[in-house]
C-alpha positions as a LaTeX table, in Angstrom:
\begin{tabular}{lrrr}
\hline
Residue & $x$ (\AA) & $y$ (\AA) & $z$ (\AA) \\
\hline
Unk1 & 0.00 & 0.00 & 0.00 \\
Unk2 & 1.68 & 3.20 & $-1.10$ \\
Unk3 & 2.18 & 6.80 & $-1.74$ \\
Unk4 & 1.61 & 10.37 & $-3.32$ \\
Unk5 & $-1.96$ & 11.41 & $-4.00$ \\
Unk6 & $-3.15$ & 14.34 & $-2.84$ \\
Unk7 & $-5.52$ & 12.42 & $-0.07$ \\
Unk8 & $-3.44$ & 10.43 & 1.52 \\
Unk9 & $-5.51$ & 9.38 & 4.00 \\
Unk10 & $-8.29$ & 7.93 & 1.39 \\
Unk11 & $-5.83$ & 6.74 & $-0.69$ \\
Unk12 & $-4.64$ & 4.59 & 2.78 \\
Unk13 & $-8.10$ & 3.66 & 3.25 \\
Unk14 & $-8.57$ & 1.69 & $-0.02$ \\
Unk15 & $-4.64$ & 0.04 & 0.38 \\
Unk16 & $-5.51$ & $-1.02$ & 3.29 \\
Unk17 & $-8.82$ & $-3.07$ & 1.46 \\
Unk18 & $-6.60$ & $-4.39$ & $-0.92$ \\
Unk19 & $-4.60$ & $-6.19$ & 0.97 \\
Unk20 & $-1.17$ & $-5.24$ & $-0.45$ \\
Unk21 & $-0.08$ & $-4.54$ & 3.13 \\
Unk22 & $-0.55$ & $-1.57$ & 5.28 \\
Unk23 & 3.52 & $-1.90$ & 5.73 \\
Unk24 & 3.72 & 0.06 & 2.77 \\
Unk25 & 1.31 & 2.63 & 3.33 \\
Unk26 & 2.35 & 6.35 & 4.25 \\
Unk27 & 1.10 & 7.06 & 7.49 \\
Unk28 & $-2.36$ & 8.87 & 7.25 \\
Unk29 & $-2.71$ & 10.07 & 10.76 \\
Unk30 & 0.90 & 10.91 & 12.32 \\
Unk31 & 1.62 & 11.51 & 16.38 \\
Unk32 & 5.25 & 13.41 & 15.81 \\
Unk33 & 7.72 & 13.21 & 18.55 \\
Unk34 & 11.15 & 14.29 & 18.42 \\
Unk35 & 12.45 & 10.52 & 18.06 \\
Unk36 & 10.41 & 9.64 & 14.76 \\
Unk37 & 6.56 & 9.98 & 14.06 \\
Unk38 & 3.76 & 6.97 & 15.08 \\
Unk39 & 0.60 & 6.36 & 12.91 \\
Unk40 & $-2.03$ & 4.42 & 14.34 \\
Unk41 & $-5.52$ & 3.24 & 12.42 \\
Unk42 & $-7.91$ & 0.67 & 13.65 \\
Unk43 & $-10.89$ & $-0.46$ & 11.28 \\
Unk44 & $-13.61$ & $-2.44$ & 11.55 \\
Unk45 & $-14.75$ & $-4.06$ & 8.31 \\
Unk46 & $-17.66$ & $-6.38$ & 7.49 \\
Unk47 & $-15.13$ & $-8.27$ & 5.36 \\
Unk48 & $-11.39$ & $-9.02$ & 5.88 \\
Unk49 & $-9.97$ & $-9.93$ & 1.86 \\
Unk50 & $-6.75$ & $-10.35$ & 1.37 \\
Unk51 & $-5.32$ & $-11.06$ & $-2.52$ \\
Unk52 & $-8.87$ & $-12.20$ & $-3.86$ \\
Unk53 & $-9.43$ & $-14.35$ & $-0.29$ \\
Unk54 & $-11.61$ & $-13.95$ & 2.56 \\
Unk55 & $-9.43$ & $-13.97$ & 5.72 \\
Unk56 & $-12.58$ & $-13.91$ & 8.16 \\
Unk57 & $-15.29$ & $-16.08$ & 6.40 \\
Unk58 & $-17.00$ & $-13.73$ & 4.98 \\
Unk59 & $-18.02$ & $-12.35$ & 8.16 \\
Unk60 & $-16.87$ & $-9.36$ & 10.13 \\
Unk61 & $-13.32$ & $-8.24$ & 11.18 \\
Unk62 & $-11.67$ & $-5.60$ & 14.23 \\
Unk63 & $-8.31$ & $-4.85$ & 12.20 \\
Unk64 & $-5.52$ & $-2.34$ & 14.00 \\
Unk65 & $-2.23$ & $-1.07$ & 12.40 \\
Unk66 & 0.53 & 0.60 & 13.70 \\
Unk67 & 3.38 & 2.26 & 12.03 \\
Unk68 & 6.83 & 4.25 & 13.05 \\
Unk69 & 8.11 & 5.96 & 10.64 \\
Unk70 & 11.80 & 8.66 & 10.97 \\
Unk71 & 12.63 & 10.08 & 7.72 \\
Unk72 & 16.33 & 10.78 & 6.67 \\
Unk73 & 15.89 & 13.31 & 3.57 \\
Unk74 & 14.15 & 11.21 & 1.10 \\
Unk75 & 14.06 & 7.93 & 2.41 \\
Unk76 & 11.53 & 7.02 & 5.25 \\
Unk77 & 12.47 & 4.25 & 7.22 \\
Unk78 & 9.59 & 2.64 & 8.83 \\
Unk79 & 8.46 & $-0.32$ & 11.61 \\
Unk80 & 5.43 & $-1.63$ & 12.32 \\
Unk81 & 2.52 & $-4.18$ & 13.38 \\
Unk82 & $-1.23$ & $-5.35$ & 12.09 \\
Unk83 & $-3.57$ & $-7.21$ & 14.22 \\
Unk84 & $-6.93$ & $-8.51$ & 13.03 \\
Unk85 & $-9.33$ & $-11.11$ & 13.97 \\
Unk86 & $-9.86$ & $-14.46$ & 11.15 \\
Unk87 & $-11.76$ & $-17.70$ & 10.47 \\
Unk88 & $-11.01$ & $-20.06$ & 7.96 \\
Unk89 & $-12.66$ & $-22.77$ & 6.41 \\
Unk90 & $-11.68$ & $-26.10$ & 8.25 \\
Unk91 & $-10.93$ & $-27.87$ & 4.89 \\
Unk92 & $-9.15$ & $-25.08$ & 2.79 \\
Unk93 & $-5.88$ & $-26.94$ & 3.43 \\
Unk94 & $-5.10$ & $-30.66$ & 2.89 \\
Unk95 & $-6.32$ & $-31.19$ & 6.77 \\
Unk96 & $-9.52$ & $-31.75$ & 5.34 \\
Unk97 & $-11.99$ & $-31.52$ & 7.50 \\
Unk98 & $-9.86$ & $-31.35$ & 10.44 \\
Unk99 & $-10.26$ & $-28.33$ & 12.77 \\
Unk100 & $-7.56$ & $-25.68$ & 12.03 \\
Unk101 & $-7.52$ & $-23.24$ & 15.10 \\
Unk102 & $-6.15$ & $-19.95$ & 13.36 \\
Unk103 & $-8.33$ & $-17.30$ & 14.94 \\
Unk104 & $-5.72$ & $-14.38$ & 15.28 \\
Unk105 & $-3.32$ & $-12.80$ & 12.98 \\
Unk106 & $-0.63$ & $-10.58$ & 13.61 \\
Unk107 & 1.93 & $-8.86$ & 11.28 \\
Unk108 & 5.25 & $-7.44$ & 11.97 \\
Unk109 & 6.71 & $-5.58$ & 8.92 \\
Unk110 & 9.57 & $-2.81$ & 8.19 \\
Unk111 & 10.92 & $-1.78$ & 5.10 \\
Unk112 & 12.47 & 2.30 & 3.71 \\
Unk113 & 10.71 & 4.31 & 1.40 \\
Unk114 & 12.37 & 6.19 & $-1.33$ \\
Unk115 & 10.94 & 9.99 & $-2.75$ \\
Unk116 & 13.08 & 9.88 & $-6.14$ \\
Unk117 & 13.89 & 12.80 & $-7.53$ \\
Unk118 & 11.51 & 12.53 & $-10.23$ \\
Unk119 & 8.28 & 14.18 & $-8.82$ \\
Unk120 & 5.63 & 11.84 & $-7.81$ \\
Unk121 & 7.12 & 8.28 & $-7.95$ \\
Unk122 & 7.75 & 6.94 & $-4.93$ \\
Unk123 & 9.43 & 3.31 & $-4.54$ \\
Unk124 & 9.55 & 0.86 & $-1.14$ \\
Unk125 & 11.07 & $-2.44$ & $-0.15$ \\
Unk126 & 10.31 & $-4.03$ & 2.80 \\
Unk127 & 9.81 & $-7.46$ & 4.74 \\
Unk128 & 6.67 & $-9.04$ & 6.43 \\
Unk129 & 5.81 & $-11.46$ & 8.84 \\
Unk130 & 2.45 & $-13.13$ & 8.93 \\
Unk131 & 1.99 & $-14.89$ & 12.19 \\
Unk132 & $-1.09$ & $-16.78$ & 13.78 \\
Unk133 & $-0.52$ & $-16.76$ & 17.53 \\
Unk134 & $-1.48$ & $-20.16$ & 18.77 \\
Unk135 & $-2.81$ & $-21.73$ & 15.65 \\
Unk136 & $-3.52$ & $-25.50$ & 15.65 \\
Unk137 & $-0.63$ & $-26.56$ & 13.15 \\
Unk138 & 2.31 & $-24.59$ & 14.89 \\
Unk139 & 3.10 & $-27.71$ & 16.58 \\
Unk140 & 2.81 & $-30.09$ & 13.56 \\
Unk141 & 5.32 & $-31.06$ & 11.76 \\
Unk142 & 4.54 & $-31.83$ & 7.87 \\
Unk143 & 3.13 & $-30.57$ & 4.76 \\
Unk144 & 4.48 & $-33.40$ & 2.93 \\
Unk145 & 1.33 & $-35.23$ & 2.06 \\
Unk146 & $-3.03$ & $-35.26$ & 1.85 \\
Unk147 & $-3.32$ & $-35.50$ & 5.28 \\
Unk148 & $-1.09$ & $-33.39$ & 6.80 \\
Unk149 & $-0.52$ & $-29.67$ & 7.11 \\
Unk150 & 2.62 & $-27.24$ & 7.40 \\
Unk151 & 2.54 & $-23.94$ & 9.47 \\
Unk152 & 0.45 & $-21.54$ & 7.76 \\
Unk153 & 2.74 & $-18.13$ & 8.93 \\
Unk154 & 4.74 & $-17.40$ & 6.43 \\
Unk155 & 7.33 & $-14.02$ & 5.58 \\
Unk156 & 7.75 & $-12.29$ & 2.51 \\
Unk157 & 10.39 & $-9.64$ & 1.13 \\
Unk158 & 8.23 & $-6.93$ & $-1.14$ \\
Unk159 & 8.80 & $-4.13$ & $-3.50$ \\
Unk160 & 6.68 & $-1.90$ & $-5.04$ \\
Unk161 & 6.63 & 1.91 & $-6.77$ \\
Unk162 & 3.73 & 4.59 & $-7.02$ \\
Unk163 & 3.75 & 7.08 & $-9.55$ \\
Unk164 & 1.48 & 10.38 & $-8.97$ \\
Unk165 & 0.85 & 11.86 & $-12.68$ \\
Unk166 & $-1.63$ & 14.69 & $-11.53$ \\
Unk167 & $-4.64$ & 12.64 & $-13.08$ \\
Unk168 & $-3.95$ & 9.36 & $-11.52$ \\
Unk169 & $-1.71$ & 7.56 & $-9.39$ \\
Unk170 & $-0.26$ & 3.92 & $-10.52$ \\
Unk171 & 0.88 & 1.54 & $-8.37$ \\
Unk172 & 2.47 & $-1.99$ & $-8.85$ \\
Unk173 & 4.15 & $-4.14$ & $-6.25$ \\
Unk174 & 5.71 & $-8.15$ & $-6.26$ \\
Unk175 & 5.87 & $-9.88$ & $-3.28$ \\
Unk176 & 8.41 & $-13.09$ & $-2.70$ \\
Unk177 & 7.30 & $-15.88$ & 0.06 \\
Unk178 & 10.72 & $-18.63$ & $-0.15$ \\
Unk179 & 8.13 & $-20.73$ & 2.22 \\
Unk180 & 4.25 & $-19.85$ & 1.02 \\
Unk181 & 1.68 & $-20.84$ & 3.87 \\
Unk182 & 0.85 & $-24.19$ & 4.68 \\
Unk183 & 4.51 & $-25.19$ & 3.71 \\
Unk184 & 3.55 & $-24.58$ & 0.07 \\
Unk185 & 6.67 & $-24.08$ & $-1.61$ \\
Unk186 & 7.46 & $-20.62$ & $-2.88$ \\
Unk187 & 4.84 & $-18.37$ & $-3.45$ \\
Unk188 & 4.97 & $-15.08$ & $-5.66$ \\
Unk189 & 2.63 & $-12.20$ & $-5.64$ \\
Unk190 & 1.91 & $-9.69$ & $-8.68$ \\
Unk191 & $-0.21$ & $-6.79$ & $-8.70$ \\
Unk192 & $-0.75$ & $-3.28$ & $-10.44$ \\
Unk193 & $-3.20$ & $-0.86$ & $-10.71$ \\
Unk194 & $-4.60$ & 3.01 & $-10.27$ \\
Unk195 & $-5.85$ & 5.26 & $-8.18$ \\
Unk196 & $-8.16$ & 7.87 & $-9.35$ \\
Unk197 & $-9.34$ & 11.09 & $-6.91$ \\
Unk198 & $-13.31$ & 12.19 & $-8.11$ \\
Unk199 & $-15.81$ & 14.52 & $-7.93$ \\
Unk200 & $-16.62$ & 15.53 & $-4.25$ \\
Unk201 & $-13.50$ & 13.75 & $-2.51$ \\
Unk202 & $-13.95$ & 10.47 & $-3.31$ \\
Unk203 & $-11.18$ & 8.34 & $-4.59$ \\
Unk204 & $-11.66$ & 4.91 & $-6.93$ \\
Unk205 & $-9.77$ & 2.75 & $-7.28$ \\
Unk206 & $-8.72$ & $-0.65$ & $-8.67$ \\
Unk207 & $-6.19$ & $-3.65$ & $-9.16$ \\
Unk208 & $-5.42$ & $-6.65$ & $-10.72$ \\
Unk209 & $-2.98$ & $-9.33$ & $-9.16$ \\
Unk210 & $-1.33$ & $-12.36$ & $-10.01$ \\
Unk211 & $-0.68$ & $-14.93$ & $-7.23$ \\
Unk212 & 1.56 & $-18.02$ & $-7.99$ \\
Unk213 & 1.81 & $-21.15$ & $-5.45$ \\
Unk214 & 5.02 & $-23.94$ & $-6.08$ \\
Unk215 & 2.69 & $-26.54$ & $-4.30$ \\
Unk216 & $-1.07$ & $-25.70$ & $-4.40$ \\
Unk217 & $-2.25$ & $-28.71$ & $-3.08$ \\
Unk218 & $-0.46$ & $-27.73$ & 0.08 \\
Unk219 & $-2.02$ & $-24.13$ & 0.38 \\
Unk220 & $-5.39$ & $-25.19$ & $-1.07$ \\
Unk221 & $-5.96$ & $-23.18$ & $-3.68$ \\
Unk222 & $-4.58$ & $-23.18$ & $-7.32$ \\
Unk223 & $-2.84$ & $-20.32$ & $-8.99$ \\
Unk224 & $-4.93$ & $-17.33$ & $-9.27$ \\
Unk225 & $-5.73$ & $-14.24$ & $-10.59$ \\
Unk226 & $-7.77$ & $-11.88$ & $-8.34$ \\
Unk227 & $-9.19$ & $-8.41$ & $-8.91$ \\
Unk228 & $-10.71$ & $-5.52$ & $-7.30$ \\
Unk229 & $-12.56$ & $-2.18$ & $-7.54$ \\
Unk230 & $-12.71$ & 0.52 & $-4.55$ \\
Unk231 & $-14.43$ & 3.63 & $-3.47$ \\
Unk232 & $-13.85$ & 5.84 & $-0.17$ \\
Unk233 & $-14.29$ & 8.81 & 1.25 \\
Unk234 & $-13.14$ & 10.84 & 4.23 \\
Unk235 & $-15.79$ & 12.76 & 6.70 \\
Unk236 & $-15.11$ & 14.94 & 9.05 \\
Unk237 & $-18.33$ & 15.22 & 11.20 \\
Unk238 & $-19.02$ & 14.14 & 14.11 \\
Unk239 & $-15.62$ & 13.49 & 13.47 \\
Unk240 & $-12.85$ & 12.61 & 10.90 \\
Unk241 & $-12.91$ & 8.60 & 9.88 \\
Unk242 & $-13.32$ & 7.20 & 6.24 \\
Unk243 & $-15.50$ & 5.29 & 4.81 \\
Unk244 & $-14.66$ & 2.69 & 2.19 \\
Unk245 & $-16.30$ & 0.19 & 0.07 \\
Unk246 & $-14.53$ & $-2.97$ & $-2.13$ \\
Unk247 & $-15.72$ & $-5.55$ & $-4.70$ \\
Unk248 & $-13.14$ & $-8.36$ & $-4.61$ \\
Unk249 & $-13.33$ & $-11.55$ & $-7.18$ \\
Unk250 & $-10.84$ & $-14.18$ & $-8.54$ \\
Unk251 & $-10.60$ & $-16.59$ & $-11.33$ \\
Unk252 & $-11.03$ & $-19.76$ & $-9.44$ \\
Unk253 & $-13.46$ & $-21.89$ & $-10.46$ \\
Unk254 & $-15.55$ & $-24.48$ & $-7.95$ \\
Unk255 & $-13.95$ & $-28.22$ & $-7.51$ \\
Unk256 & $-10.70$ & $-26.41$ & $-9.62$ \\
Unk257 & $-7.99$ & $-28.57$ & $-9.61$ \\
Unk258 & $-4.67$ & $-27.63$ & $-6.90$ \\
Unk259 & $-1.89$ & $-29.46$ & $-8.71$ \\
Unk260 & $-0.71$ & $-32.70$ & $-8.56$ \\
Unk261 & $-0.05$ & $-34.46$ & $-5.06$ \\
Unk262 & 3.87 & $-35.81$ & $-4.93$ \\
Unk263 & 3.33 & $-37.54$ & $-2.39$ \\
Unk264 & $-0.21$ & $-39.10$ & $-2.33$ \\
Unk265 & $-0.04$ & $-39.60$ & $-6.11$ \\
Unk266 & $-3.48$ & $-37.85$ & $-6.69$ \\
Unk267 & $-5.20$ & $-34.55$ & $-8.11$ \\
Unk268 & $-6.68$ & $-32.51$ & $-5.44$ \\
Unk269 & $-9.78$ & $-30.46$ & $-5.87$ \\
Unk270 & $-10.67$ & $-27.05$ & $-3.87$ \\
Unk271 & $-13.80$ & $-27.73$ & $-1.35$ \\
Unk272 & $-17.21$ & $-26.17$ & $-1.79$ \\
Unk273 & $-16.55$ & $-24.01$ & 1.71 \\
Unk274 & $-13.18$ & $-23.41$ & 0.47 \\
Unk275 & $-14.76$ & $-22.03$ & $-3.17$ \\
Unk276 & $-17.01$ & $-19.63$ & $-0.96$ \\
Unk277 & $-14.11$ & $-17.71$ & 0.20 \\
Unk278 & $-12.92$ & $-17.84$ & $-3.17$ \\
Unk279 & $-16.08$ & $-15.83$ & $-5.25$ \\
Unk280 & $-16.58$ & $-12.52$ & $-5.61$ \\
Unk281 & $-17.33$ & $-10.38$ & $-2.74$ \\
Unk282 & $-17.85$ & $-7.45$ & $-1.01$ \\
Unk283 & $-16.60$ & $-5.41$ & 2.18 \\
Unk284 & $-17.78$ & $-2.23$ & 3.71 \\
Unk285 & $-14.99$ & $-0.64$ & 5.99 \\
Unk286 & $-15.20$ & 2.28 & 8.37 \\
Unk287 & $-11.29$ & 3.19 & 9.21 \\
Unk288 & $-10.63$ & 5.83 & 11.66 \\
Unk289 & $-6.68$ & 7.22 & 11.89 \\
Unk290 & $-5.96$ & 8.71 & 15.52 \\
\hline
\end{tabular}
C-alpha cells in the first residue's frame, strides 16, 4: 500500500482493502515526537480480503495497524505491526476436514521508502511477517502429504513503486514468500493498478494481481488471478474517519484442480466451503486514523 496522492488518508483507506499490506502505506494520521513519528488506524470491516481471499469467512473483522516511521531526507524508514481477527474454512488446506484453530493474525513488517527525484514516484522495499498466535498446526510437523498440514505463517520480502501523474496515481508491487503458507513451496505475488481522486473527494480505485503457489495442493488453492474495484471517502463530522467500500473476485473456479499431489499420487480439488471464500465479494470498511 503506497504513496503520493493528494488524499493520503483515502488513498490509505482503499490500500488497506486491498490487501497489499498496510507496511507500505504512508502514514495517514501521524503523532510526531522528536524521536520519529507513530501512525495508528484501527478499522472495523464487514469483510477481511486479502489477494482475492476472505481472511474472516466472509463475516466481520476488528483490524488495527501501527506504524513508526523517521525520515532521513528522502528515504523514510519505517516499523510496524497489524492485528486482526480471522476464520477459515476447516478444509481449505489438505487437513480436510480437520479443525484448524487460526483465529488471530498478527503482522510485523519494516521496510524504507524512497521519494526519487523525479516528482511523484515513490518506490519501497520491505519485509513481512504473517503470524497466527497459537494456531492448531504450529506444533505439527509436515506438509508433505493429503493428510497433513505445514505452518500456515509465512514471511515475505516486497517491492513496489507509485507514480502520482496529476490525473492518476499507478501503483504496482511483487511480493516473494521462499516458504508460502501451509509449507507450500514458494509463493509469488503480482499486482498493479490506479488510483483515481473524483468529484466531491472520493477516490476509486482498482487492481489486478497475479498470485503463484510452487505446491497448491499444500495451500489449497490453485494459482490465481484476483481483482478488485474501490471507493472511499473521508468525513469529518461528528468526526474525521473514512469510509470505504470494495468488490473483490478471482478466477477460481468451484472443484478447480490444486496441482498434482507428490506424495499421495493424486489430483486434489478445492472444497465447496473453500470455493465460498474464493467468489466474488464485497466489504464495507469504516477506518478511523488517531
Amino acid at each position: 500500500m503506497l504513496k503520493t496522492l493528494k488524499n493520503s488518508a483515502i488513498f490509505g483507506a482503499i490500500a488497506t482493502l486491498f490487501g497489499i499490506s498496510i507496511a507500505s502505506t504512508p502514514a495517514q494520521a501521524q503523532i510526531e515526537t522528536s524521536f520519529g513519528t507513530f501512525a495508528p488506524t484501527v478499522t472495523a470491516t464487514t469483510n477481511y480480503i486479502f489477494r482475492g481471499l476472505s481472511q474472516s469467512k466472509k463475516g466481520p473483522a476488528l483490524q488495527g495497524n501501527l506504524e513508526y516511521t523517521y525520515a532521513i531526507g528522502d528515504f523514510t524508514p519505517y516499523l510496524g505491526a497489524f492485528a486482526s481477527n480471522t476464520r477459515f474454512p476447516a478444509n481449505n488446506t489438505p487437513a480436510g476436514s480437520q479443525t484448524i484453530r487460526q483465529h488471530l493474525e498478527v503482522d510485523l513488517f519494516g521496510g524504507v521508502r524512497y521519494a526519487t527525484p523525479l516528482a511523484g514516484l515513490t518506490l519501497d522495499a520491505g519485509f513481512i511477517s504473517y503470524t497466527y498466535p497459537n494456531n492448531t498446526a504450529d506444533s505439527t510437523s509436515g506438509g508433505i502429504g493429503p493428510n497433513t498440514y505445514g505452518n500456515p505463517q509465512w514471511n515475505e520480502v516486497y517491492g513496489k513503486f507509485a507514480y502520482d501523474f496529476g490525473l492518476a496515481t499507478a501503483v504496482g508491487s511483487v511480493f516473494y514468500a521462499k516458504d508460502f503458507s501451509y509449507a507450500s513451496g514458494k509463493g509469488v505475488y503480482y499486482e498493479g493498478g490506479f488510483d483515481v481522486p473524483l468529484p466531491y473527494d472520493f477516490l476509486l480505485s482498482g487492481r489486478v494481481g497475479r498470485q503463484t503457489i510452487e505446491y497448491n495442493w499444500a495451500f489449497g488453492a490453485p494459482d490465481y488471478t484476483t481483482w478488485n474495484v474501490g471507493l472511499a471517502r473521508d468525513f469529518d463530522v461528528p468526526f474525521t474517519f473514512t469510509l470505504a467500500a470494495l468488490y473483490s473476485d478471482t478466477n477460481i473456479k468451484k472443484g478447480s484442480s490444486l496441482g498434482f499431489d507428490r506424495i499421495g499420487n493424486t489430483n486434489g480439488v478445492l472444497q465447496p466451503d473453500a470455493y465460498e471464500q474464493t467468489k466474488g465479494q464485497v466489504s464495507f470498511s469504516f477506518i478511523k486514523k488517531f
